[in-house]
Coordinates of C-alpha atoms (C1' of nucleotides) in Angstrom, one line a residue:
Chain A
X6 CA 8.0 -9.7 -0.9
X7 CA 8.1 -13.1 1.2
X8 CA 7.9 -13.1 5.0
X9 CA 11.7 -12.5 5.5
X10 CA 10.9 -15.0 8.4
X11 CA 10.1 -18.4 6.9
X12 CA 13.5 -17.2 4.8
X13 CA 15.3 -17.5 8.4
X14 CA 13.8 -20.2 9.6
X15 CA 13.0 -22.1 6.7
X16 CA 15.1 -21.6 3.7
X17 CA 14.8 -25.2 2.2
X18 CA 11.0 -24.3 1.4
X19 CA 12.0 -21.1 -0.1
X20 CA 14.5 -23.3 -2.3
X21 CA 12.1 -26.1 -2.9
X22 CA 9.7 -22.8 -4.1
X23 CA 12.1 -21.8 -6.8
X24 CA 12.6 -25.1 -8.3
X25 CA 9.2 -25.6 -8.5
X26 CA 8.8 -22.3 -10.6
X27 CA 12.1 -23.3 -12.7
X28 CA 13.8 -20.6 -11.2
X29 CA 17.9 -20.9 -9.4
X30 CA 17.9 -20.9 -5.7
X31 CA 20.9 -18.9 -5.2
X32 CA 19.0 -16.3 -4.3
X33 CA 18.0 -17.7 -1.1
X34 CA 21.7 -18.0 0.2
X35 CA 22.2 -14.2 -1.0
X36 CA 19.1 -13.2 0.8
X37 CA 20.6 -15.3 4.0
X38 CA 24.0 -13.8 3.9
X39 CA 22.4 -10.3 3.2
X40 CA 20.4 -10.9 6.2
X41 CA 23.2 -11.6 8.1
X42 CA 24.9 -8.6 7.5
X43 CA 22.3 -6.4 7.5
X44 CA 21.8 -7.4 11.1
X45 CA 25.5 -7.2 12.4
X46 CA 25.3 -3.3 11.0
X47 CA 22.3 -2.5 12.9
X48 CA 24.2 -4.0 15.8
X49 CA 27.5 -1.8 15.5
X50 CA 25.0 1.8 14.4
X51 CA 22.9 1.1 17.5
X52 CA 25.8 0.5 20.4
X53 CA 27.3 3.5 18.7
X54 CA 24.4 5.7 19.1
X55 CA 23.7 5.0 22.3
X56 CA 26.7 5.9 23.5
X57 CA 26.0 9.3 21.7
X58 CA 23.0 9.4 23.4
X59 CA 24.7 9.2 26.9
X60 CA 27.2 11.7 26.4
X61 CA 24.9 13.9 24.7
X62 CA 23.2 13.9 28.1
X63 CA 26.6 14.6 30.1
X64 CA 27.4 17.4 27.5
X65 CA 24.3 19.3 28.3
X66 CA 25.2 19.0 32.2
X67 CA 29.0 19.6 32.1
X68 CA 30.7 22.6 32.6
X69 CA 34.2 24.2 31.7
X70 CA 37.1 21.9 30.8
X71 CA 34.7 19.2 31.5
X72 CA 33.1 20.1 28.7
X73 CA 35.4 20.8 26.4
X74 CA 37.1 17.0 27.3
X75 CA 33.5 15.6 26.2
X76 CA 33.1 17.8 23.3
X77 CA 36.5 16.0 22.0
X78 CA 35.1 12.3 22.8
X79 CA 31.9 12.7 21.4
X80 CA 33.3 14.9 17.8
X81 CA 34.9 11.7 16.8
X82 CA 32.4 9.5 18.1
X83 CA 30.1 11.6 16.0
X84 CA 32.1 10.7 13.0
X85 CA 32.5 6.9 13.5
X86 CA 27.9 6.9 14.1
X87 CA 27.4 8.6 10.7
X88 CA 29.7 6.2 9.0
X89 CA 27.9 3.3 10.9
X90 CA 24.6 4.4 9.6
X91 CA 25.9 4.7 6.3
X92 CA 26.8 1.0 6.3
X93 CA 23.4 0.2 8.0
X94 CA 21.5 1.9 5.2
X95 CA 23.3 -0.1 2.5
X96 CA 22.8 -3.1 4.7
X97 CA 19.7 -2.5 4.9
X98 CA 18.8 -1.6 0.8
X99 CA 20.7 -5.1 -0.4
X100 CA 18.8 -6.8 2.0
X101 CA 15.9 -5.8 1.0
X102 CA 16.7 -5.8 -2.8
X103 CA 17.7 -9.3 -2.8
X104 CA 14.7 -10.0 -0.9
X105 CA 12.6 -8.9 -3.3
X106 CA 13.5 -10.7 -6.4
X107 CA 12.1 -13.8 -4.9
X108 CA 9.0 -14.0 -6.0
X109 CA 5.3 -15.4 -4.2
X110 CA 6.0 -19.0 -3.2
X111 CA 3.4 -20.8 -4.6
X112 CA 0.7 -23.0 -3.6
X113 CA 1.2 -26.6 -2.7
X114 CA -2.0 -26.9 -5.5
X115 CA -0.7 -25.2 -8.1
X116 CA 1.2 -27.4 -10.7
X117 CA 4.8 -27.2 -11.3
X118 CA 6.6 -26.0 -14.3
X119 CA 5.9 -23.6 -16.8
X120 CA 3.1 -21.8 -19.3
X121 CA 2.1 -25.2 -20.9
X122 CA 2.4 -26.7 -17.7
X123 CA -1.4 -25.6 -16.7
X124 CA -4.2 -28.2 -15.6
X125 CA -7.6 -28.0 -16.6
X126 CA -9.9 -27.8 -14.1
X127 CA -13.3 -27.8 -16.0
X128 CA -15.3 -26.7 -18.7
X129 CA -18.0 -25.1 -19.4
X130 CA -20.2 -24.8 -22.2
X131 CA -19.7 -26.3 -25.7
X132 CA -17.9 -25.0 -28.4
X133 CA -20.3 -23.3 -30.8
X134 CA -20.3 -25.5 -34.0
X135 CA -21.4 -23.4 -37.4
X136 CA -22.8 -24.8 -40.4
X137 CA -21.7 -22.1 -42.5
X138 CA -18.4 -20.7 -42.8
X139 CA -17.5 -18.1 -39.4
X140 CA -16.6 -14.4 -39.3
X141 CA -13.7 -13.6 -37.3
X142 CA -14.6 -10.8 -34.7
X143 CA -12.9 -8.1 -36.7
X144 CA -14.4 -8.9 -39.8
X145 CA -18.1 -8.9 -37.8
X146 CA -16.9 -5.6 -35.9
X147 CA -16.4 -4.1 -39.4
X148 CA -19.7 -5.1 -40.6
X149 CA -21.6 -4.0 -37.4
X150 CA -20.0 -0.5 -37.1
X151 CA -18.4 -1.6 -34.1
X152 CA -14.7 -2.0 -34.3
X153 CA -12.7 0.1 -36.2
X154 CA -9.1 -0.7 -36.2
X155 CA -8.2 1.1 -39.6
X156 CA -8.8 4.7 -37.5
X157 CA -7.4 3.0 -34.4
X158 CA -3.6 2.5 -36.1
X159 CA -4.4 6.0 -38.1
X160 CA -4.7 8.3 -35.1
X161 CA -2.6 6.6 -32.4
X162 CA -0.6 3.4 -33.7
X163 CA -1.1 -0.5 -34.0
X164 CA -2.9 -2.2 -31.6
X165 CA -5.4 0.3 -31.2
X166 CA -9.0 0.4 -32.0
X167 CA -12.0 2.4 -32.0
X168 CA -15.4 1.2 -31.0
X169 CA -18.2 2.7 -32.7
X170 CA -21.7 2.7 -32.7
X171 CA -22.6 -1.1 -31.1
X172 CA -19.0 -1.5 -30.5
X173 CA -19.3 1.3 -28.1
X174 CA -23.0 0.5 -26.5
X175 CA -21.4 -3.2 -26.0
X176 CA -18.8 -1.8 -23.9
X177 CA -20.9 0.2 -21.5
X178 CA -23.3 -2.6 -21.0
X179 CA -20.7 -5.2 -20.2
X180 CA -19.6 -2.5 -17.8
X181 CA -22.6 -2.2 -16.5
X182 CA -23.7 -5.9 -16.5
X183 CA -20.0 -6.1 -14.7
X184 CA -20.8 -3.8 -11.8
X185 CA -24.5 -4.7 -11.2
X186 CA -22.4 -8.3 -10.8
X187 CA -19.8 -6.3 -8.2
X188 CA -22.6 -4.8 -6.5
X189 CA -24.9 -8.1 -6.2
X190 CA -21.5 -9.8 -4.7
X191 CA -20.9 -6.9 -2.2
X192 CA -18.1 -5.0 -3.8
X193 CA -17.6 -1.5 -3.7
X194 CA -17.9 0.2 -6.8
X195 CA -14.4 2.0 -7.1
X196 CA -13.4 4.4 -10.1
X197 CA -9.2 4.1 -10.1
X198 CA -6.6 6.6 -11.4
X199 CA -4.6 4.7 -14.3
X200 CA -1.3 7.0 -13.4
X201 CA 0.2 5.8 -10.4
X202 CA 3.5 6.9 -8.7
X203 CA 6.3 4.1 -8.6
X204 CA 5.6 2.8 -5.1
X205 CA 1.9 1.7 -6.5
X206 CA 4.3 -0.2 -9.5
X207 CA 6.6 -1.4 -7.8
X208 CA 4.9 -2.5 -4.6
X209 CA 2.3 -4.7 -6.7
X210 CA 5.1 -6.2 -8.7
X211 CA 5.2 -4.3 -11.9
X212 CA 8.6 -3.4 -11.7
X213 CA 10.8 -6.2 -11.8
X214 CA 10.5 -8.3 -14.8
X215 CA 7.5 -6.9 -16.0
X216 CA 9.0 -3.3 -16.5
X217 CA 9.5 -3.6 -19.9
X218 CA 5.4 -3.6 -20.6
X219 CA 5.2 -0.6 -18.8
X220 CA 4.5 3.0 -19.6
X221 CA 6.3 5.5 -18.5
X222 CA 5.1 9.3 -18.6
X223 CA 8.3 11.1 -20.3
X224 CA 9.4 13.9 -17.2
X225 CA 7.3 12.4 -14.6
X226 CA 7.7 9.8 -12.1
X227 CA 4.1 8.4 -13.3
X228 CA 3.4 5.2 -14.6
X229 CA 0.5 3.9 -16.6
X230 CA -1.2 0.8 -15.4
X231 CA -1.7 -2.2 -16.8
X232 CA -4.4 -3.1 -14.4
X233 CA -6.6 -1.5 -11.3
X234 CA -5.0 -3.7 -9.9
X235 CA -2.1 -1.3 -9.0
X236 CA -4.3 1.6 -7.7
X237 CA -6.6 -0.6 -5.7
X238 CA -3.2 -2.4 -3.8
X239 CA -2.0 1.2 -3.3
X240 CA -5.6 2.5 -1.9
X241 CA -4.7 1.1 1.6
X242 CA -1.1 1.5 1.2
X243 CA 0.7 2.4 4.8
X244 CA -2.7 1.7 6.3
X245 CA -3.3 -1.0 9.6
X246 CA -6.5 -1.8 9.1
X247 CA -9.3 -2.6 11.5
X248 CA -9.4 -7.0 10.8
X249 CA -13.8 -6.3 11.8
X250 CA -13.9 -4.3 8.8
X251 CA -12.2 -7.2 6.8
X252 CA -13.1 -8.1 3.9
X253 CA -13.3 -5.3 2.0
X254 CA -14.0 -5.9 -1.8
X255 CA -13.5 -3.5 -4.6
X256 CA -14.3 -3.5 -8.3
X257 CA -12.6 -1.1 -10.4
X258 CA -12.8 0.2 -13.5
X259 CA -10.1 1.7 -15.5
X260 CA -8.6 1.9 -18.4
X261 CA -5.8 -0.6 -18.7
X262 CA -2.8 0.6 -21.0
X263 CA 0.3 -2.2 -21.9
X264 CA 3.3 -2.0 -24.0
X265 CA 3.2 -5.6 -25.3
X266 CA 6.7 -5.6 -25.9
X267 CA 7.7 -9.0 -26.8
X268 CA 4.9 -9.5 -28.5
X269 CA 5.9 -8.8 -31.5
X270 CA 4.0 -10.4 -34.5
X271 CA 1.5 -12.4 -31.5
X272 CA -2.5 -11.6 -32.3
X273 CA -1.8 -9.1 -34.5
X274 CA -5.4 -9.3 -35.9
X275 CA -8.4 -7.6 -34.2
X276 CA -8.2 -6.4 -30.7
X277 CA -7.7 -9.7 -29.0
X278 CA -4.0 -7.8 -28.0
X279 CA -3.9 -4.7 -27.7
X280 CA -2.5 -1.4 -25.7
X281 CA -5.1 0.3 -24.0
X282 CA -8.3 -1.5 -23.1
X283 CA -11.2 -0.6 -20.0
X284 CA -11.7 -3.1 -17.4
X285 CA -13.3 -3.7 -14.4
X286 CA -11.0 -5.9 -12.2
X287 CA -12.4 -7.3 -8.5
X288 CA -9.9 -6.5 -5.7
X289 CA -10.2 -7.4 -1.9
X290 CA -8.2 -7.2 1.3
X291 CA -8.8 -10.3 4.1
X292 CA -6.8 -12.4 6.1
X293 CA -4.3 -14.7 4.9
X294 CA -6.6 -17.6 6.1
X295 CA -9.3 -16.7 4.9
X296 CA -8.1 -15.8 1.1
X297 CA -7.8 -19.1 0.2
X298 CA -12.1 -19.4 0.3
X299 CA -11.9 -15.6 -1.1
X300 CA -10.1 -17.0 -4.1
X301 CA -13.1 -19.6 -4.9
X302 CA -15.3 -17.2 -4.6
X303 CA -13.6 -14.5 -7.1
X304 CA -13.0 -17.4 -9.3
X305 CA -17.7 -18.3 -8.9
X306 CA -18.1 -14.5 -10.0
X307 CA -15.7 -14.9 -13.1
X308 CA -17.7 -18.0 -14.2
X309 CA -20.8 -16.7 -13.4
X310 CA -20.5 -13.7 -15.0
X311 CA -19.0 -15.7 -18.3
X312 CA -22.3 -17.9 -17.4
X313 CA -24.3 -14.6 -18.3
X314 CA -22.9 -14.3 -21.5
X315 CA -23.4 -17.5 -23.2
X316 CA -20.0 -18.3 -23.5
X317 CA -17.9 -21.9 -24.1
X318 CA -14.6 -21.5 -21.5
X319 CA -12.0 -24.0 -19.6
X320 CA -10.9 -22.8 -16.6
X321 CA -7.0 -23.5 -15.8
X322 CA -4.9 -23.9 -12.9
X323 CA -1.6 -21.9 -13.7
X324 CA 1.4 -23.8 -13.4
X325 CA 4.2 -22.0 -10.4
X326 CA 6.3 -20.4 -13.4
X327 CA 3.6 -18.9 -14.6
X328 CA 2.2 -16.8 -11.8
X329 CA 3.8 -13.9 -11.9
X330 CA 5.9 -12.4 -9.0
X331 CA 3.0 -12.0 -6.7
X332 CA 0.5 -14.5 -6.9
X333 CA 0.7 -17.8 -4.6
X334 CA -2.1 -19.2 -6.8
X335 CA -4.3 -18.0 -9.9
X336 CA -6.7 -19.6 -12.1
X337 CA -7.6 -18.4 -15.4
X338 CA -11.0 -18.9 -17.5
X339 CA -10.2 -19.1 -21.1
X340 CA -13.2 -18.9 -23.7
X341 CA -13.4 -20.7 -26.6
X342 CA -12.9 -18.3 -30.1
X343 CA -14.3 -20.3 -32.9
X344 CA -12.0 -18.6 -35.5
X345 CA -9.1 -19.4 -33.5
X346 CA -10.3 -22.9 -32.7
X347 CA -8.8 -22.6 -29.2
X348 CA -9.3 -21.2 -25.8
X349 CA -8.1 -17.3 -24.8
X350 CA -7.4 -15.9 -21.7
X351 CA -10.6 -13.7 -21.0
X352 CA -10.4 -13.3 -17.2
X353 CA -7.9 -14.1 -14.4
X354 CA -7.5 -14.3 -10.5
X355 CA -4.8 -14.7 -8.1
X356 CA -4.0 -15.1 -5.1
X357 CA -1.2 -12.6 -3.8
X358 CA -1.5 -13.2 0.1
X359 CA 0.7 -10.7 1.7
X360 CA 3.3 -10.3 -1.2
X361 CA 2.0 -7.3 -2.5
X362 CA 1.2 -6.1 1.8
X363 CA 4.6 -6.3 3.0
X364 CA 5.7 -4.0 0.1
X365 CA 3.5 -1.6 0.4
X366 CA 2.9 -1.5 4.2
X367 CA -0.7 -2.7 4.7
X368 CA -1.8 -4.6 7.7
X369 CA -4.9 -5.0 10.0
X370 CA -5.0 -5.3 13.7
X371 CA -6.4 -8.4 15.0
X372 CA -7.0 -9.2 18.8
X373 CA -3.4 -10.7 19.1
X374 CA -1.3 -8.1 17.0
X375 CA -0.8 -6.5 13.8
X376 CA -0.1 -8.2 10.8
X377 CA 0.1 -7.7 6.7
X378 CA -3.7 -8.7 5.3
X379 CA -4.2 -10.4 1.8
X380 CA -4.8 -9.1 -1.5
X381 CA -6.6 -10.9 -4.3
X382 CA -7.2 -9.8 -7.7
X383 CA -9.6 -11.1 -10.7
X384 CA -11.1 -9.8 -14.1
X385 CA -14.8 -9.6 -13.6
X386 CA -14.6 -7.9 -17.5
X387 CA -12.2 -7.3 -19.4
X388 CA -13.8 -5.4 -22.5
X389 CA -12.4 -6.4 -25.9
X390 CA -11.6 -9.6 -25.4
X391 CA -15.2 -9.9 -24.2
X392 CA -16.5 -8.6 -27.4
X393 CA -14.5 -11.0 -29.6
X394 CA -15.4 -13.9 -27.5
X395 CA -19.5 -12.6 -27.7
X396 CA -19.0 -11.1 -31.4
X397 CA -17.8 -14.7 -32.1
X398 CA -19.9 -16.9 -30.5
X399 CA -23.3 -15.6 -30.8
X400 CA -22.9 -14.8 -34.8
X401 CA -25.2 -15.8 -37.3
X402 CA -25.1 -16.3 -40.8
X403 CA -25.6 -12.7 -42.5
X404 CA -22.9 -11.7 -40.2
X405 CA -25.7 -10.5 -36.9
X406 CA -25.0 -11.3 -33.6
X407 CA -27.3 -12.5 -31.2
X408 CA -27.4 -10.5 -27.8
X409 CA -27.2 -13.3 -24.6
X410 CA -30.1 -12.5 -23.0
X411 CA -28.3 -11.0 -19.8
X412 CA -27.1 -8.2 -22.0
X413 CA -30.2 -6.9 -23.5
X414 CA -31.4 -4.9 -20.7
X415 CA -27.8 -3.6 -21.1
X416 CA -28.9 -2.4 -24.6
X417 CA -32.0 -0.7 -24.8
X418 CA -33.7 -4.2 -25.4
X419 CA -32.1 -5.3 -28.6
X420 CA -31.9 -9.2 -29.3
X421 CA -29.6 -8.9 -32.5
X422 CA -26.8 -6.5 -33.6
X423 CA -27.1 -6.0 -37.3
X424 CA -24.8 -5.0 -39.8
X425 CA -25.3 -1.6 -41.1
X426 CA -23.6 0.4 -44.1
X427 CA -20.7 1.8 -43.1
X428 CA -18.4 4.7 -44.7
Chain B
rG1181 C1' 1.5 28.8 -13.3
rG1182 C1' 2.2 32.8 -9.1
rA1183 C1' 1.8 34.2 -3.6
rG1184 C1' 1.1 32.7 1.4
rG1185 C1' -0.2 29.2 5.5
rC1186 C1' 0.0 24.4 7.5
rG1187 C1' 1.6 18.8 8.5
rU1188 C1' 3.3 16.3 16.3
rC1189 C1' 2.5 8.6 18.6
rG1190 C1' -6.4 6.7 16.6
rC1191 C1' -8.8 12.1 16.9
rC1192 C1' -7.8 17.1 18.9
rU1193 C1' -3.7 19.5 21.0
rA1194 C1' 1.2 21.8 24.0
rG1195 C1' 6.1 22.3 22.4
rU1196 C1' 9.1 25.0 17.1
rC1197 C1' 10.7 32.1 17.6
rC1198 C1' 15.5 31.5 21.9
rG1199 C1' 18.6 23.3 19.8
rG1200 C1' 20.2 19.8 25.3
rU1201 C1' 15.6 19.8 31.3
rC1202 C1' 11.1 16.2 25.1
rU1203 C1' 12.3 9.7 28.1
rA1204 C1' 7.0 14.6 23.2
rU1205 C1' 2.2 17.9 27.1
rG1206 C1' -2.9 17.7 28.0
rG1207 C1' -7.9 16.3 26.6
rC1208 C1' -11.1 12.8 24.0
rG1209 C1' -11.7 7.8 22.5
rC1210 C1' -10.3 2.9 23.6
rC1211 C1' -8.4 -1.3 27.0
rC1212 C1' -7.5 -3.4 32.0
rG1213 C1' -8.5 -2.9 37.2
rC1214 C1' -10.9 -0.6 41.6
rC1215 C1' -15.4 1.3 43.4
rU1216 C1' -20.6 0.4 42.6
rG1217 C1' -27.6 -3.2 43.4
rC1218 C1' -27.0 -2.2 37.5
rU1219 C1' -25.5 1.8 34.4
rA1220 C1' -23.2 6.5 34.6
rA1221 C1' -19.8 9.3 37.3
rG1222 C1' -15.3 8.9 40.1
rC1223 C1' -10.3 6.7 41.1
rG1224 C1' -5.7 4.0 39.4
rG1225 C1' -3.0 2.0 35.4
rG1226 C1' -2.3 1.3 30.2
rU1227 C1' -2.7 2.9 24.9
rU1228 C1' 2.3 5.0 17.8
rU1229 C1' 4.8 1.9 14.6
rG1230 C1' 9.1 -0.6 12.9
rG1231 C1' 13.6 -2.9 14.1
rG1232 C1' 17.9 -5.2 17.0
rG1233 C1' 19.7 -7.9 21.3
rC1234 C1' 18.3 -11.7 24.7
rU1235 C1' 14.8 -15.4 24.7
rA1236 C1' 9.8 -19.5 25.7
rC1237 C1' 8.2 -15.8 19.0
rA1238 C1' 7.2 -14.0 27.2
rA1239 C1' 9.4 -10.4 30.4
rC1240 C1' 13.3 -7.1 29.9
rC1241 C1' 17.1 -3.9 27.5
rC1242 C1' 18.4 -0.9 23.3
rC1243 C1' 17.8 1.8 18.4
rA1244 C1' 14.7 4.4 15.1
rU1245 C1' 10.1 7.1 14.4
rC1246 C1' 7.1 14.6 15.4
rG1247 C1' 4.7 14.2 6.5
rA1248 C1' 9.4 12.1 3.5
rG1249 C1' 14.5 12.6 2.4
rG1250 C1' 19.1 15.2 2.9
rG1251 C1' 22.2 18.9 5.6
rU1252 C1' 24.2 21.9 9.9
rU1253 C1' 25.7 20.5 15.0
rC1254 C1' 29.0 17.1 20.2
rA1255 C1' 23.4 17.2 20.2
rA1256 C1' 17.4 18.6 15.9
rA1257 C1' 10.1 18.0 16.8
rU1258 C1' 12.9 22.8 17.2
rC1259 C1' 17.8 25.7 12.5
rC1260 C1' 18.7 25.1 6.7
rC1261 C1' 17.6 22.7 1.8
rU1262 C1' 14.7 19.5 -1.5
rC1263 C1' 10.3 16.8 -2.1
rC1264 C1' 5.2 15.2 -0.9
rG1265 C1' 0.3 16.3 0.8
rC1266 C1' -3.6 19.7 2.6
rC1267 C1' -5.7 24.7 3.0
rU1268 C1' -6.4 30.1 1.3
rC1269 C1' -5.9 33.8 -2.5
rC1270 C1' -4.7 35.2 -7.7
rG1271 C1' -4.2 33.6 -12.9
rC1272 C1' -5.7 29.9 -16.5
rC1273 C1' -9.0 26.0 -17.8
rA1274 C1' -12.6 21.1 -19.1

RNA sequence: GGAGGCGUCGCCUAGUCCGGUCUAUGGCGCCCGCCUGCUAAGCGGGUUUGGGGCUACAACCCCAUCGAGGGUUCAAAUCCCUCCGCCUCCGCCA
């Protein structure tokens, strides 16, 4: 949640913060009055109490009718503290709830609007041009042995795959090539739990309006994830932090499981969209001020590592509506799929600052005080969108694929995946 | 899955049976100061976190915080219940 402070003392930005996401700005007068309230309650509890306190104290030292004269005072006071802390607990919950339906303010940078309201920032590469007609990635899955989605919607539904044979090297040496990059960069090499308990949902931001793409474990307060992401903002959850040992950097892998509801008829060819897919997603804790550099730098990995692979991307500033509850900022590298003839989301990174701190209660202690750190986020691989956007690129004519030359060492060596005869 | 034990303000620890004197003890570590040729030792002081009031976002005063949440009571670290976590043993199992 925002820093109920620049609510107090600034409420105009907060307002000028929804606009800008094409959101209402009542909110920000709820959250006000809320505040309001909830402070008048702690007011009347705590006078209350203390004058429990200091009877309490005569009550233990008087004797005889004395006593029994106090005992009658302090039974009803008794009564009118409990109620008072009643009303202070409510206070205290609508306060906070209102609080935290408004999302991240967002960057001054990032453009206003919504989903199509992006800018391009750059690209890289060229679009691969063909001169013979291109396989789509399923198509060249199929004839590789490498993606079998047939099997995938058999055993366990749409939108599920299995990868076979290349399909399956591919993925362990982009998730290797993917934490050799983590390790080079100084990350910690993490392996996350994908069932978290609802604090780890609900403090990253997975709850609100996202809730409806999320798994839920029938009988158990467990959630899937949808991303590391949620593990690795828990990991220091209720922590204060030591600021020297600041940054810390992360990269997770996990398996990543969404319901895509809403989705409905969107990419339902292949395994551009689907509803469980590994990852290994770069996390790190640092200061506010210093997150804004940290966000570059996730963003030099991304391309870097798309670098490795040969690939044609744009990368994209998201416009404010588009960021999600928690991010302040986030840029996304989009590659180019030739039998799409556009650009797909294959990696993203935001900036969360301390949204996703405040929520769940992690800060660091600096010289001058104690205060909630950063968290950024950022795909370093995400795997099969990474396999369409490779599978796709780097085909050739009799339906091979060329292996980008970062990749090979990945692969036992091999320069080109070749189709096989398959069952 | 069954049985038992444990959880105290960075770490260790006293207190829990028998509720009020707990404004939570002591040690270690850390910080400030004194002493000292330097260091060590010694001496003195400080050292959970969150919130409210008042304000200069200081000082100060107050409230909460003994794993979490409920309950009993005028009063809970202490009694009762639920949950979470850790440990030991048994069973089962990759």
């Amino acid at each position: 949640m925002i820093d109920p402070r620049i609510l107090r003392d600034d409420p105009d930005r907060v307002r000028a913060a929804q606009a800008k996401r094409g959101l209402p700005a009542d909110v920000v007068d709820r959250a006000l009055s809320a505040d309001t309230a909830r402070r008048e309650s702690i007011s009347a509890f705590e006078s209350l109490r203390a004058e429990q306190k200091q009877l309490g104290k005569q009550v233990s030292r008087a004797q005889g009718d004395e006593k029994a004269a106090l005992l009658d005072r302090t039974r009803a006071l008794a009564a009118d503290v409990k109620t008072a802390e009643a009303r202070q607990a409510e206070a205290e919950a609508a306060w906070v709830e209102t609080l935290k339906e408004i999302p991240n303010l967002a960057a001054d940078e990032a453009p206003a609007g919504g989903e199509d309201d992006y800018t391009v920032l750059e690209h890289i590469g060229t679009p691969v041009e063909f001169d013979f007609e291109p396989r789509d990635h399923l198509e060249l899955g199929r004839l590789l042995g490498a993606i079998d989605v047939e099997r995938g919607a058999k055993v366990s539904g749409s939108r599920f795959y299995f990868l076979t044979g290349v399909g399956a090297q591919l993925e362990f040496a982009l998730v290797n090539l993917a934490n050799e990059t983590a390790r080079d960069h100084g990350f910690t090499q993490v392996i996350a739990p994908s069932l978290v308990r609802p604090r780890a949902m609900d403090g990253t931001g997975f709850l609100g309006q996202a809730a409806d793409d999320v798994y839920r474990i029938e009988g158990e307060d467990l959630y899937l994830v949808g991303t590391s992401e949620v593990p690795m903002a828990a990991y220091h959850s209720d922590e204060i932090l030591d600021a020297g040992s600041l940054p810390l950097r992360y990269a997770a892998f996990s398996p990543c499981f969404r319901k895509e509801a809403g989705s409905h008829g969107k990419d339902t060819r292949g395994i551009i969209r689907v509803h469980w897919f590994d990852k290994v997603e770069m996390f790190v804790y640092t200061t506010i001020e210093d997150s804004f550099a940290e966000h570059q730098r996730l963003l030099s990995i991304e391309k870097a590592f798309l670098d490795k692979l040969e690939l044609a991307y744009r990368v994209i500033d998201t416009a404010a509506g588009d960021l999600g509850l928690s991010a302040q900022r986030k840029f996304d590298c989009e590659a180019w799929i030739p039998t799409q003839g556009r650009y797909r989301e294959l990696t993203s990174t935001s900036n969360c600052t301390d949204f996703q701190t405040r929520r769940l209660d992690t800060r660091a202690r600096f010289p001058d005080g104690t205060r909630h750190v950063a968290t950024l986020n950022g795909t370093l691989c995400a795997i099969p969108r990474t396999i369409v956007a490779i599978l796709e690129t780097h085909q050739l004519e009799d339906g091979s694929v060329r292996v980008p030359e970062a990749l090979r060492p990945y692969l036992g060596g091999v320069d080109v995946l070749k189709p096989v005869d398959v069952g």
